Coordinates of C-alpha atoms in Angstrom, one line a residue:
M1 CA -13.3 19.1 7.7
T2 CA -16.9 19.1 8.5
G3 CA -19.1 19.5 5.4
R4 CA -16.2 18.3 3.1
T5 CA -15.6 14.9 1.5
V6 CA -12.9 13.1 3.3
R7 CA -10.7 11.3 0.6
I8 CA -8.7 8.2 1.8
A9 CA -5.2 7.3 0.4
L10 CA -4.9 3.7 1.4
S11 CA -1.5 2.2 1.9
V12 CA -1.4 -1.7 2.1
T13 CA 2.3 -2.9 2.8
S14 CA 4.0 -6.2 2.4
G15 CA 2.9 -9.0 4.6
A16 CA 3.1 -12.5 2.9
S17 CA 0.6 -14.7 4.9
L18 CA -0.3 -11.6 6.9
G19 CA -2.1 -10.5 4.0
A20 CA -5.1 -12.2 5.7
Y21 CA -4.9 -9.5 8.5
E22 CA -4.8 -6.6 6.0
A23 CA -7.6 -8.3 4.0
G24 CA -9.7 -8.2 7.1
A25 CA -9.0 -4.7 8.0
V26 CA -9.7 -3.5 4.4
A27 CA -12.9 -5.6 4.0
G28 CA -14.2 -3.9 7.0
L29 CA -13.4 -0.5 5.7
V30 CA -14.9 -1.1 2.4
V31 CA -18.0 -2.4 4.2
A32 CA -18.2 0.9 6.1
L33 CA -17.8 3.0 2.8
Q34 CA -20.5 1.0 1.1
R35 CA -22.9 1.8 3.7
L36 CA -22.1 5.6 3.8
N37 CA -22.5 5.5 -0.1
E38 CA -26.0 4.0 0.3
R39 CA -26.9 6.6 3.1
S40 CA -25.7 9.5 0.9
H41 CA -27.6 8.2 -2.2
R42 CA -30.8 8.4 -0.2
R43 CA -30.1 11.8 0.8
G44 CA -29.1 12.9 -2.6
E45 CA -25.6 14.1 -1.3
P46 CA -22.0 13.2 -2.0
P47 CA -20.6 10.6 0.4
P48 CA -18.8 11.8 3.4
V49 CA -15.8 9.5 2.9
V50 CA -14.4 8.0 -0.4
L51 CA -11.3 5.8 -1.1
D52 CA -9.6 7.4 -4.1
A53 CA -6.1 6.2 -4.0
V54 CA -4.4 2.8 -3.2
G55 CA -0.8 2.3 -3.0
A56 CA 0.3 -1.4 -2.4
T57 CA 3.2 -3.8 -2.3
S58 CA 3.4 -7.4 -2.3
A59 CA 0.5 -9.1 -0.4
G60 CA -1.0 -5.7 -0.2
A61 CA -1.2 -5.3 -3.9
M62 CA -3.8 -8.1 -4.2
V63 CA -5.7 -6.7 -1.1
G64 CA -5.8 -3.2 -2.7
L65 CA -6.8 -4.6 -6.1
L66 CA -9.8 -6.8 -4.8
A67 CA -10.9 -3.9 -2.5
S68 CA -10.9 -1.4 -5.3
R69 CA -13.0 -3.9 -7.4
C70 CA -15.5 -4.5 -4.5
L71 CA -15.9 -0.8 -4.0
L72 CA -16.4 0.3 -7.6
G73 CA -17.9 -2.9 -9.0
G74 CA -20.4 -3.5 -6.3
L75 CA -19.1 -6.5 -4.7
D76 CA -19.5 -7.6 -1.0
P77 CA -15.9 -7.5 0.2
L78 CA -16.2 -9.8 3.1
P79 CA -16.7 -13.0 1.2
V80 CA -14.5 -12.0 -1.7
L81 CA -11.5 -11.1 0.4
H82 CA -12.1 -13.9 2.9
E83 CA -12.2 -16.4 0.0
A84 CA -8.9 -14.9 -1.5
W85 CA -6.8 -14.8 1.9
V86 CA -8.4 -17.5 4.1
R87 CA -9.9 -20.2 2.0
Q88 CA -7.5 -20.1 -1.0
A89 CA -4.2 -18.8 0.2
S90 CA -2.9 -22.2 1.4
L91 CA 0.7 -23.6 0.9
R92 CA -0.9 -26.4 -1.2
R93 CA -2.5 -24.1 -3.7
L94 CA 0.6 -22.0 -3.7
A95 CA 2.6 -25.2 -4.8
H96 CA 0.3 -25.9 -7.6
G97 CA 1.9 -25.2 -11.0
R98 CA 5.5 -24.7 -9.7
R99 CA 8.3 -25.3 -12.1
D100 CA 11.7 -23.8 -11.2
A101 CA 10.7 -22.2 -7.8
P102 CA 9.3 -23.6 -4.6
L103 CA 5.9 -21.9 -5.2
S104 CA 3.8 -20.6 -7.8
M105 CA 1.2 -18.0 -8.5
V106 CA -0.6 -20.0 -11.2
A107 CA -3.6 -20.9 -9.1
V108 CA -3.7 -17.3 -7.3
Q109 CA -4.1 -15.7 -10.8
R110 CA -6.8 -18.1 -11.9
D111 CA -8.7 -17.9 -8.6
T112 CA -8.4 -14.0 -8.7
V113 CA -10.0 -13.9 -12.0
G114 CA -13.0 -15.6 -10.7
L115 CA -13.2 -13.4 -7.6
L116 CA -13.2 -10.3 -9.7
E117 CA -16.7 -11.3 -10.9
P118 CA -17.8 -14.0 -8.6
R119 CA -20.5 -16.6 -9.6
D120 CA -22.0 -19.6 -8.2
R121 CA -21.9 -23.2 -9.6
R122 CA -24.9 -22.4 -12.0
G123 CA -23.1 -19.3 -13.3
R124 CA -25.4 -16.8 -11.4
P125 CA -23.6 -13.6 -10.1
V126 CA -23.1 -13.7 -6.2
H127 CA -21.8 -11.3 -3.6
R128 CA -23.3 -8.3 -5.1
T129 CA -24.1 -5.3 -3.2
P130 CA -27.0 -2.6 -4.1
A131 CA -26.2 -0.4 -6.9
A132 CA -26.2 2.6 -4.4
A133 CA -23.2 1.1 -2.5
R134 CA -21.0 1.5 -5.5
Q135 CA -18.5 4.3 -5.3
A136 CA -18.7 6.8 -8.2
R137 CA -15.3 8.2 -7.7
P138 CA -12.4 6.5 -9.5
I139 CA -9.5 4.9 -7.6
E140 CA -5.7 5.7 -8.5
Y141 CA -4.1 2.3 -8.0
S142 CA -0.2 2.1 -7.8
V143 CA 1.8 -1.1 -7.4
A144 CA 5.5 -1.2 -6.4
L145 CA 7.6 -3.7 -8.3
G146 CA 11.3 -4.8 -8.2
S147 CA 12.8 -4.7 -11.7
L148 CA 15.4 -7.3 -12.2
Q149 CA 16.8 -5.3 -15.2
G150 CA 17.1 -1.9 -13.5
L151 CA 16.9 1.3 -15.1
T152 CA 19.5 4.3 -15.1
Y153 CA 18.4 7.8 -15.2
R154 CA 20.1 11.3 -15.1
I155 CA 20.9 12.8 -11.8
D156 CA 20.3 16.6 -12.2
G157 CA 23.5 18.8 -11.8
T158 CA 26.0 16.0 -12.8
G159 CA 26.0 16.9 -16.5
A160 CA 26.5 14.1 -19.0
D161 CA 29.0 12.1 -17.0
P162 CA 27.7 8.4 -17.3
A163 CA 29.5 7.5 -14.2
L164 CA 27.1 9.8 -12.2
A165 CA 24.0 8.3 -13.7
G166 CA 21.5 6.9 -11.2
L167 CA 20.5 3.3 -11.0
T168 CA 17.2 1.9 -9.7
H169 CA 15.6 -1.4 -9.5
V170 CA 12.4 -0.1 -7.9
D171 CA 9.6 0.4 -10.4
R172 CA 5.7 1.1 -10.2
A173 CA 2.8 0.3 -12.3
T174 CA -0.1 2.7 -11.9
F175 CA -3.7 2.4 -13.2
T176 CA -7.0 4.4 -12.9
L177 CA -9.9 2.1 -12.0
R178 CA -13.6 3.3 -12.7
R179 CA -16.9 2.3 -11.6
D180 CA -17.9 1.2 -15.1
D181 CA -14.9 -0.9 -15.6
G182 CA -15.8 -4.6 -16.2
R183 CA -13.6 -7.4 -15.3
D184 CA -11.6 -7.3 -18.5
R185 CA -10.1 -4.0 -17.1
Y186 CA -8.6 -5.9 -14.3
V187 CA -7.2 -8.9 -16.3
R188 CA -6.4 -7.3 -19.8
P189 CA -4.2 -6.6 -21.8
R190 CA -2.1 -9.8 -21.1
N191 CA 1.1 -9.1 -19.1
S192 CA 0.1 -5.4 -18.5
S193 CA -3.2 -5.6 -16.6
P194 CA -3.5 -4.5 -12.9
L195 CA -3.9 -8.2 -12.2
D196 CA -0.5 -9.0 -13.8
A197 CA 1.1 -6.0 -11.9
A198 CA -0.2 -7.4 -8.5
I199 CA 0.8 -10.8 -9.2
A200 CA 4.3 -9.7 -9.9
S201 CA 4.5 -7.6 -6.9
M202 CA 3.4 -10.6 -4.7
S203 CA 6.1 -12.7 -6.1
H204 CA 8.6 -12.8 -3.4
P205 CA 12.0 -13.9 -4.8
A206 CA 12.6 -16.4 -1.8
A207 CA 9.6 -18.5 -3.0
F208 CA 8.4 -17.5 -6.4
G209 CA 9.7 -17.1 -9.9
P210 CA 9.8 -13.6 -11.5
R211 CA 6.9 -12.3 -13.7
V212 CA 7.2 -10.7 -17.1
L213 CA 5.4 -7.2 -17.6
D214 CA 4.8 -5.5 -20.8
R215 CA 5.5 -1.9 -20.3
R216 CA 5.6 -0.7 -24.0
A217 CA 2.6 1.6 -23.4
D218 CA 4.4 3.5 -20.6
E219 CA 7.7 4.1 -22.6
E220 CA 7.1 7.9 -22.7
A221 CA 6.4 8.1 -19.0
Y222 CA 9.8 6.4 -18.5
L223 CA 11.4 8.8 -20.8
R224 CA 9.8 11.8 -19.2
A225 CA 11.0 10.5 -15.8
G226 CA 14.7 10.7 -17.3
V227 CA 15.3 7.1 -18.0
S228 CA 18.0 6.5 -20.5
D229 CA 17.9 3.0 -21.2
F230 CA 14.4 1.8 -21.8
P231 CA 14.7 -1.6 -23.3
A232 CA 13.7 -2.3 -27.2
S233 CA 11.5 -5.1 -26.1
G234 CA 9.5 -3.0 -23.6
H235 CA 9.3 -5.9 -21.2
F236 CA 10.7 -6.4 -17.8
W237 CA 11.1 -9.5 -15.5
C238 CA 9.7 -8.2 -12.3
T239 CA 9.4 -9.4 -8.6
D240 CA 8.4 -8.2 -5.1
G241 CA 10.1 -4.9 -4.6
S242 CA 9.2 -4.4 -1.0
A243 CA 12.8 -5.0 0.3
L244 CA 14.2 -2.4 -2.2
L245 CA 11.7 0.5 -1.3
T246 CA 13.2 3.4 0.6
R247 CA 9.9 5.3 0.3
P248 CA 7.2 2.6 0.7
L249 CA 4.4 5.2 1.1
G250 CA 5.5 7.3 -1.9
G251 CA 3.4 5.4 -4.4
T252 CA 0.3 6.0 -2.1
L253 CA 0.9 9.6 -2.1
D254 CA 1.7 10.0 -5.8
A255 CA -1.7 8.2 -6.3
A256 CA -3.5 10.7 -4.1
R257 CA -1.9 13.7 -6.1
R258 CA -3.2 12.2 -9.3
A259 CA -6.6 11.6 -7.8
D260 CA -6.5 15.2 -6.4
R261 CA -5.7 16.5 -9.9
A262 CA -8.2 14.3 -11.6
A263 CA -11.0 15.6 -9.3
T264 CA -10.0 19.2 -9.8
D265 CA -9.9 18.9 -13.5
A266 CA -13.4 17.3 -13.4
G267 CA -14.7 20.2 -11.4
D268 CA -15.5 17.9 -8.5
G269 CA -16.2 20.0 -5.4
A270 CA -14.6 17.3 -3.2
G271 CA -11.5 17.8 -5.1
D272 CA -11.0 21.5 -4.2
R273 CA -7.3 22.1 -3.3
P274 CA -6.1 24.6 -0.9
G275 CA -4.6 27.7 -2.3
H276 CA -1.2 29.0 -1.5
G277 CA -0.7 29.9 2.1
S278 CA -3.0 27.0 3.1
D279 CA -1.6 24.4 5.2
E280 CA -4.5 22.1 4.8
S281 CA -5.4 19.3 2.4
A282 CA -9.1 19.5 1.8
G283 CA -10.2 16.4 3.5
R284 CA -7.3 14.1 2.7
M285 CA -6.6 11.2 5.0
H286 CA -3.5 8.8 4.5
L287 CA -4.3 5.4 5.9
L288 CA -1.8 2.8 6.5
V289 CA -2.8 -0.8 7.3
H290 CA 0.3 -2.3 9.0
P291 CA 0.4 -5.6 11.0
H292 CA 4.2 -5.4 11.7
T293 CA 4.3 -3.3 14.8
A294 CA 6.1 -5.7 17.1
G295 CA 8.8 -3.8 19.3
P296 CA 12.2 -5.1 20.4
G297 CA 10.6 -6.4 23.5
A298 CA 12.2 -7.5 26.7
S299 CA 13.5 -10.9 25.5
R300 CA 17.5 -11.4 25.6
R301 CA 17.3 -13.5 22.4
W302 CA 19.0 -10.8 20.3
T303 CA 21.3 -9.2 22.9
D304 CA 22.6 -12.4 25.0
P305 CA 26.5 -12.7 24.1
D306 CA 26.5 -16.3 25.0
G307 CA 23.5 -17.4 23.0
A308 CA 24.2 -17.2 19.2
P309 CA 20.8 -17.0 17.4
P310 CA 19.9 -19.8 15.0
W311 CA 20.5 -19.0 11.3
T312 CA 16.9 -19.6 10.6
S313 CA 15.8 -17.3 13.1
T314 CA 18.2 -14.7 11.9
L315 CA 17.0 -15.1 8.3
A316 CA 13.3 -14.7 9.4
R317 CA 14.2 -11.6 11.5
L318 CA 16.0 -10.1 8.6
L319 CA 13.1 -10.7 6.2
T320 CA 10.8 -8.9 8.6
T321 CA 13.0 -5.7 9.3
L322 CA 14.1 -5.4 5.5
T323 CA 10.5 -4.0 4.8
T324 CA 9.7 -2.4 8.0
E325 CA 12.6 -0.3 8.5
P326 CA 12.0 1.8 5.4
L327 CA 8.4 2.1 6.4
Y328 CA 9.2 3.9 9.6
A329 CA 11.8 6.0 7.8
D330 CA 9.2 7.1 5.3
L331 CA 6.7 8.1 8.2
R332 CA 9.6 10.0 9.7
A333 CA 10.2 11.9 6.5
I334 CA 6.5 12.8 6.1
E335 CA 6.6 14.2 9.5
D336 CA 9.6 16.2 8.7
V337 CA 8.0 17.7 5.7
N338 CA 5.0 18.5 7.9
A339 CA 7.2 20.2 10.4
R340 CA 9.1 22.2 7.8
L341 CA 5.7 23.4 6.1
R342 CA 4.6 24.6 9.6
W343 CA 7.9 26.3 10.4
S344 CA 8.0 28.1 7.0
R345 CA 4.5 29.4 7.5
E346 CA 5.4 30.6 11.1
L347 CA 8.5 32.3 9.7
A348 CA 6.7 34.1 6.9
E349 CA 4.0 35.4 9.2
V350 CA 6.8 36.9 11.4
L351 CA 8.9 38.4 8.4
A352 CA 6.1 39.4 6.0
P353 CA 5.1 42.7 8.0
H354 CA 8.5 44.0 7.9
L355 CA 8.9 43.8 4.1
S356 CA 8.1 46.6 1.7
A357 CA 6.2 46.3 -1.4
A358 CA 9.5 47.0 -3.2
S359 CA 10.7 43.4 -1.9
S360 CA 8.3 41.6 -4.3
D361 CA 10.5 42.0 -7.4
A362 CA 13.6 40.7 -5.5
L363 CA 11.6 37.8 -4.1
R364 CA 10.4 36.9 -7.5
E365 CA 13.7 37.0 -9.1
V366 CA 15.0 34.7 -6.3
L367 CA 12.2 32.3 -6.7
G368 CA 12.6 32.2 -10.4
R369 CA 16.3 31.2 -10.2
M370 CA 15.6 28.6 -7.6
T371 CA 12.9 27.0 -9.6
A372 CA 14.9 26.9 -12.7
E373 CA 17.7 25.2 -10.9
Q374 CA 15.4 22.6 -9.3
A375 CA 13.5 22.0 -12.5
G376 CA 14.2 18.6 -14.4
P377 CA 13.1 15.0 -14.9
G378 CA 12.2 13.5 -11.6
A379 CA 13.0 16.6 -9.6
S380 CA 10.4 16.2 -6.9
G381 CA 10.5 12.4 -6.9
D382 CA 9.7 11.8 -3.3
G383 CA 6.1 10.9 -3.7
L384 CA 4.8 13.5 -1.5
P385 CA 1.6 15.2 -2.8
T386 CA 2.1 18.7 -4.3
D387 CA -0.2 21.7 -4.8
S388 CA 0.1 22.7 -8.4
G389 CA -2.3 25.7 -8.3
G390 CA -1.2 29.3 -8.6
G391 CA 2.0 30.9 -9.6
P392 CA 4.5 33.6 -8.8
G393 CA 3.2 37.0 -9.7
T394 CA -0.5 36.3 -8.5
E395 CA 0.0 36.0 -4.7
D396 CA 0.4 38.9 -2.2
L397 CA 3.7 39.5 -0.5
G398 CA 3.1 37.1 2.5
D399 CA 2.3 34.3 0.1
L400 CA 5.3 35.0 -2.1
L401 CA 7.5 34.9 0.9
L402 CA 6.1 31.7 1.9
R403 CA 6.7 30.3 -1.6
V404 CA 10.4 31.5 -1.5
L405 CA 10.9 29.8 1.9
R406 CA 9.3 26.6 1.0
T407 CA 11.1 26.4 -2.3
A408 CA 14.5 26.9 -0.5
G409 CA 13.6 24.4 2.0
G410 CA 12.7 21.6 -0.7
V411 CA 8.9 21.6 0.2
A412 CA 7.5 23.8 -2.4
G413 CA 4.0 22.9 -3.3
K414 CA 3.6 20.2 -0.8
F415 CA 1.0 20.0 1.8
P416 CA 0.9 18.3 5.2
V417 CA -0.1 14.6 5.4
G418 CA -1.7 13.3 8.3
T419 CA -1.3 9.5 8.7
E420 CA -3.7 7.1 10.4
V421 CA -2.6 3.6 11.1
I422 CA -4.7 0.4 11.5
S423 CA -2.6 -2.2 13.4
P424 CA -3.0 -4.8 16.1
L425 CA -2.1 -2.0 18.7
Q426 CA -5.7 -0.9 18.3
L427 CA -6.4 -3.9 20.5
V428 CA -3.9 -3.8 23.2
E429 CA -3.2 -1.5 26.3
Q430 CA 0.0 0.5 25.8
P431 CA 1.6 1.6 29.0
A432 CA 5.2 2.2 28.9
D433 CA 7.7 -0.4 30.5
A434 CA 10.7 0.6 32.6
G435 CA 12.7 1.2 29.4
G436 CA 10.2 3.5 27.8
S437 CA 9.0 1.0 25.2
P438 CA 5.3 0.6 24.8
R439 CA 4.3 -2.9 26.2
G440 CA 1.5 -2.9 23.5
Q441 CA 4.2 -3.4 20.8
Q442 CA 5.6 -6.4 22.8
Q443 CA 2.0 -8.0 22.8
V444 CA 1.5 -7.8 19.1
P445 CA 3.2 -11.2 18.2
S446 CA 0.8 -12.9 20.7
L447 CA -2.0 -11.7 18.5
L448 CA -0.9 -12.4 15.1
A449 CA -0.9 -16.0 14.0
G450 CA 0.9 -16.0 10.8
E451 CA 4.1 -14.2 11.8
F452 CA 6.4 -17.0 12.1
M453 CA 8.7 -18.4 9.4
G454 CA 9.4 -14.8 8.2
R455 CA 5.6 -14.2 8.0
F456 CA 5.0 -17.2 5.6
G457 CA 3.6 -19.3 8.6
G458 CA 0.1 -18.4 8.0
F459 CA 0.2 -20.1 4.7
T460 CA 0.5 -23.5 6.6
A461 CA -3.0 -23.7 8.1
R462 CA -6.4 -22.0 7.4
A463 CA -7.2 -21.5 11.0
L464 CA -4.1 -19.3 11.3
R465 CA -5.3 -17.3 8.4
Q466 CA -8.8 -17.0 9.8
S467 CA -7.4 -15.8 13.1
D468 CA -5.4 -13.1 11.4
F469 CA -8.4 -12.0 9.1
A470 CA -10.7 -11.7 12.3
L471 CA -7.8 -9.8 13.8
G472 CA -7.8 -7.4 11.1
W473 CA -11.5 -6.9 11.2
Q474 CA -11.5 -6.2 14.9
S475 CA -8.5 -3.7 14.5
L476 CA -10.7 -1.8 12.0
S477 CA -13.6 -1.9 14.2
A478 CA -11.6 -0.3 17.0
W479 CA -9.9 2.3 14.7
L480 CA -13.0 3.5 12.7
P481 CA -15.1 5.6 15.2
D482 CA -12.4 7.9 16.6
A483 CA -10.6 8.1 13.3
F484 CA -13.6 9.3 11.2
A485 CA -14.4 11.6 14.1
R486 CA -11.1 13.2 13.7
A487 CA -11.5 13.7 10.3
G488 CA -14.7 15.5 10.8
V489 CA -17.2 12.9 9.5
P490 CA -20.7 13.8 10.9
D491 CA -21.8 11.7 13.9
E492 CA -24.8 10.3 12.2
D493 CA -22.6 8.9 9.4
I494 CA -20.1 7.6 11.8
A495 CA -22.8 5.6 13.5
G496 CA -23.9 4.3 10.1
A497 CA -20.4 3.2 9.3
V498 CA -20.0 1.6 12.6
D499 CA -23.3 -0.3 12.4
A500 CA -22.3 -1.7 8.9
V501 CA -19.1 -3.3 10.5
T502 CA -20.7 -4.7 13.6
E503 CA -23.6 -6.1 11.9
R504 CA -21.5 -8.6 10.1
D505 CA -20.4 -11.7 12.0
V506 CA -16.7 -11.8 11.6
R507 CA -14.9 -13.8 14.4
H508 CA -12.3 -16.6 15.1
D509 CA -13.2 -20.0 14.1
G510 CA -13.9 -22.8 16.5
A511 CA -10.2 -23.0 17.4
G512 CA -10.3 -19.4 18.8
R513 CA -7.6 -16.9 18.4
R514 CA -4.4 -18.5 17.2
G515 CA -1.9 -15.7 18.0
G516 CA 1.7 -16.3 18.8
A517 CA 1.4 -19.6 16.7
G518 CA 4.6 -21.4 15.6
L519 CA 5.6 -24.2 13.2
G520 CA 4.6 -26.7 15.7
D521 CA 1.0 -25.4 15.3
A522 CA 0.9 -26.2 11.7
P523 CA -0.7 -29.4 10.6
L524 CA 1.6 -32.5 10.0
A525 CA 0.7 -32.6 6.4
A526 CA 1.6 -28.8 5.9
R527 CA 5.0 -29.5 7.7
L528 CA 5.7 -32.3 5.5
R529 CA 4.8 -30.5 2.4
L530 CA 7.1 -27.5 3.7
V531 CA 10.0 -30.0 3.9
G532 CA 9.4 -31.2 0.5
L533 CA 9.4 -27.8 -1.0
I534 CA 12.6 -26.9 0.9
G535 CA 14.3 -30.0 -0.4
R536 CA 13.1 -29.2 -3.9
A537 CA 14.4 -25.6 -3.5
A538 CA 17.9 -26.8 -2.4
R539 CA 18.1 -29.2 -5.3
G540 CA 17.1 -26.7 -7.8
A541 CA 19.7 -24.2 -6.4
A542 CA 22.3 -26.8 -6.5
S543 CA 21.4 -27.7 -10.1
D544 CA 21.6 -24.0 -11.1
V545 CA 24.9 -23.8 -9.6
L546 CA 26.2 -26.8 -11.4
R547 CA 24.8 -25.6 -14.7
G548 CA 26.5 -22.2 -14.1
R549 CA 29.8 -24.0 -13.4
R550 CA 29.5 -26.1 -16.6
H551 CA 28.6 -23.0 -18.6
S552 CA 31.6 -21.0 -17.2
G553 CA 34.0 -24.0 -17.9

């Protein structure tokens, strides 16, 4: 990839209080990119690396939104993301403004508005970076949502039978964020802004009430996707959809596809796409920030037939696996597509020399029938990037055969996606144990501080969030040099990016690393507040049940 701009598509997944870890890692990434922007500006050249697509869920939605604002708007991501995820993300602040749910996003939304354009007590701008550090390339921002209403859509090939209509409660909100956007672009219009979508995605139903989003401006997009029951109000009550996602990385890859098309339409050389027959995306890197990498481990806690796990531990375990299981399935699906793309190319190279020129018409006829049969609303629908250039009738026999094979294999127009991962595993040794499981995965819980209580534990103490924030920054520092080298970034630019990260004083606070913490490590005041919230939630649930019984009677 040397000589090309590497374009990062960033996935930031759900994490609850482990958003502090994600914030630390992403803050370090933005600091590195800002340094590269400055160096490239001095040379009068395009930057070697840009971030042009962000797909996010739950806690990752806020991390991705603030990172985009910092990179495009010229803000220092370290104080901004640290303020959001270490100083402000406390149980006390999340309890502010609550009504019929244990916790509330009222304070989070108010505080975030201030962080999008930070000022000191006298109203003077703070945390600004040099103008040359700002990224010129727009960022496609995609947020995953859980729609309580649900939507029905036509399933191709089933005719008009309503019993065979599809039903989904997964929704997405997408935005294009640009360098010249002011704060208003992030907070308006009311109930349909990027911030509103991020807040809705963060509203986990176990602790927060749902948020209403105004989707009237997107009605045509819903109809094009085959949705048959878009509501007359155009509004949806939404919540965190991370547990519903079967393709959690699909939103990021869709955002990458939009960014690629926009760059091509704008005539940007960095957006050049490969032609048919090419198996390389021009400088595309998919980057996943993922703190949930703990393996099964050697503990007998979940395998001892004589020791039943406590209900609370079972619930916390399930809350974690509900979001991580689809993520690994999605990664496997991406690798499956990569393999089929590779196999189809190898097969085309073997078969093409044995075909005559007369085979072209027959291949085009078969391709036409397959394309017509597969066409329809949402036909591709898997979120994988596609190559929309070219068409049948223009390529040579080998390329035509390749298109036929890939269309038959369900990967027509797609290109390989290489995934990089930033996780705590960057910081541990990973020899295999006797059972073949990497020991590094077993060490992850001892590094993360906020993983207990179903990943909500970090909200109980600032020291725990600081520990995870610093851990994320350290993970980014360990990942960056080799990853940028693999992407073909010039050595001198890698050195500049590394220097930008190592120059910042990000460390654990005086209490040191707090990995492996439990509820007993939380301050007494936080534990008492937690008991009060649990009691309030129980009373609210009982009240809802009684009201429901009276209503039904």
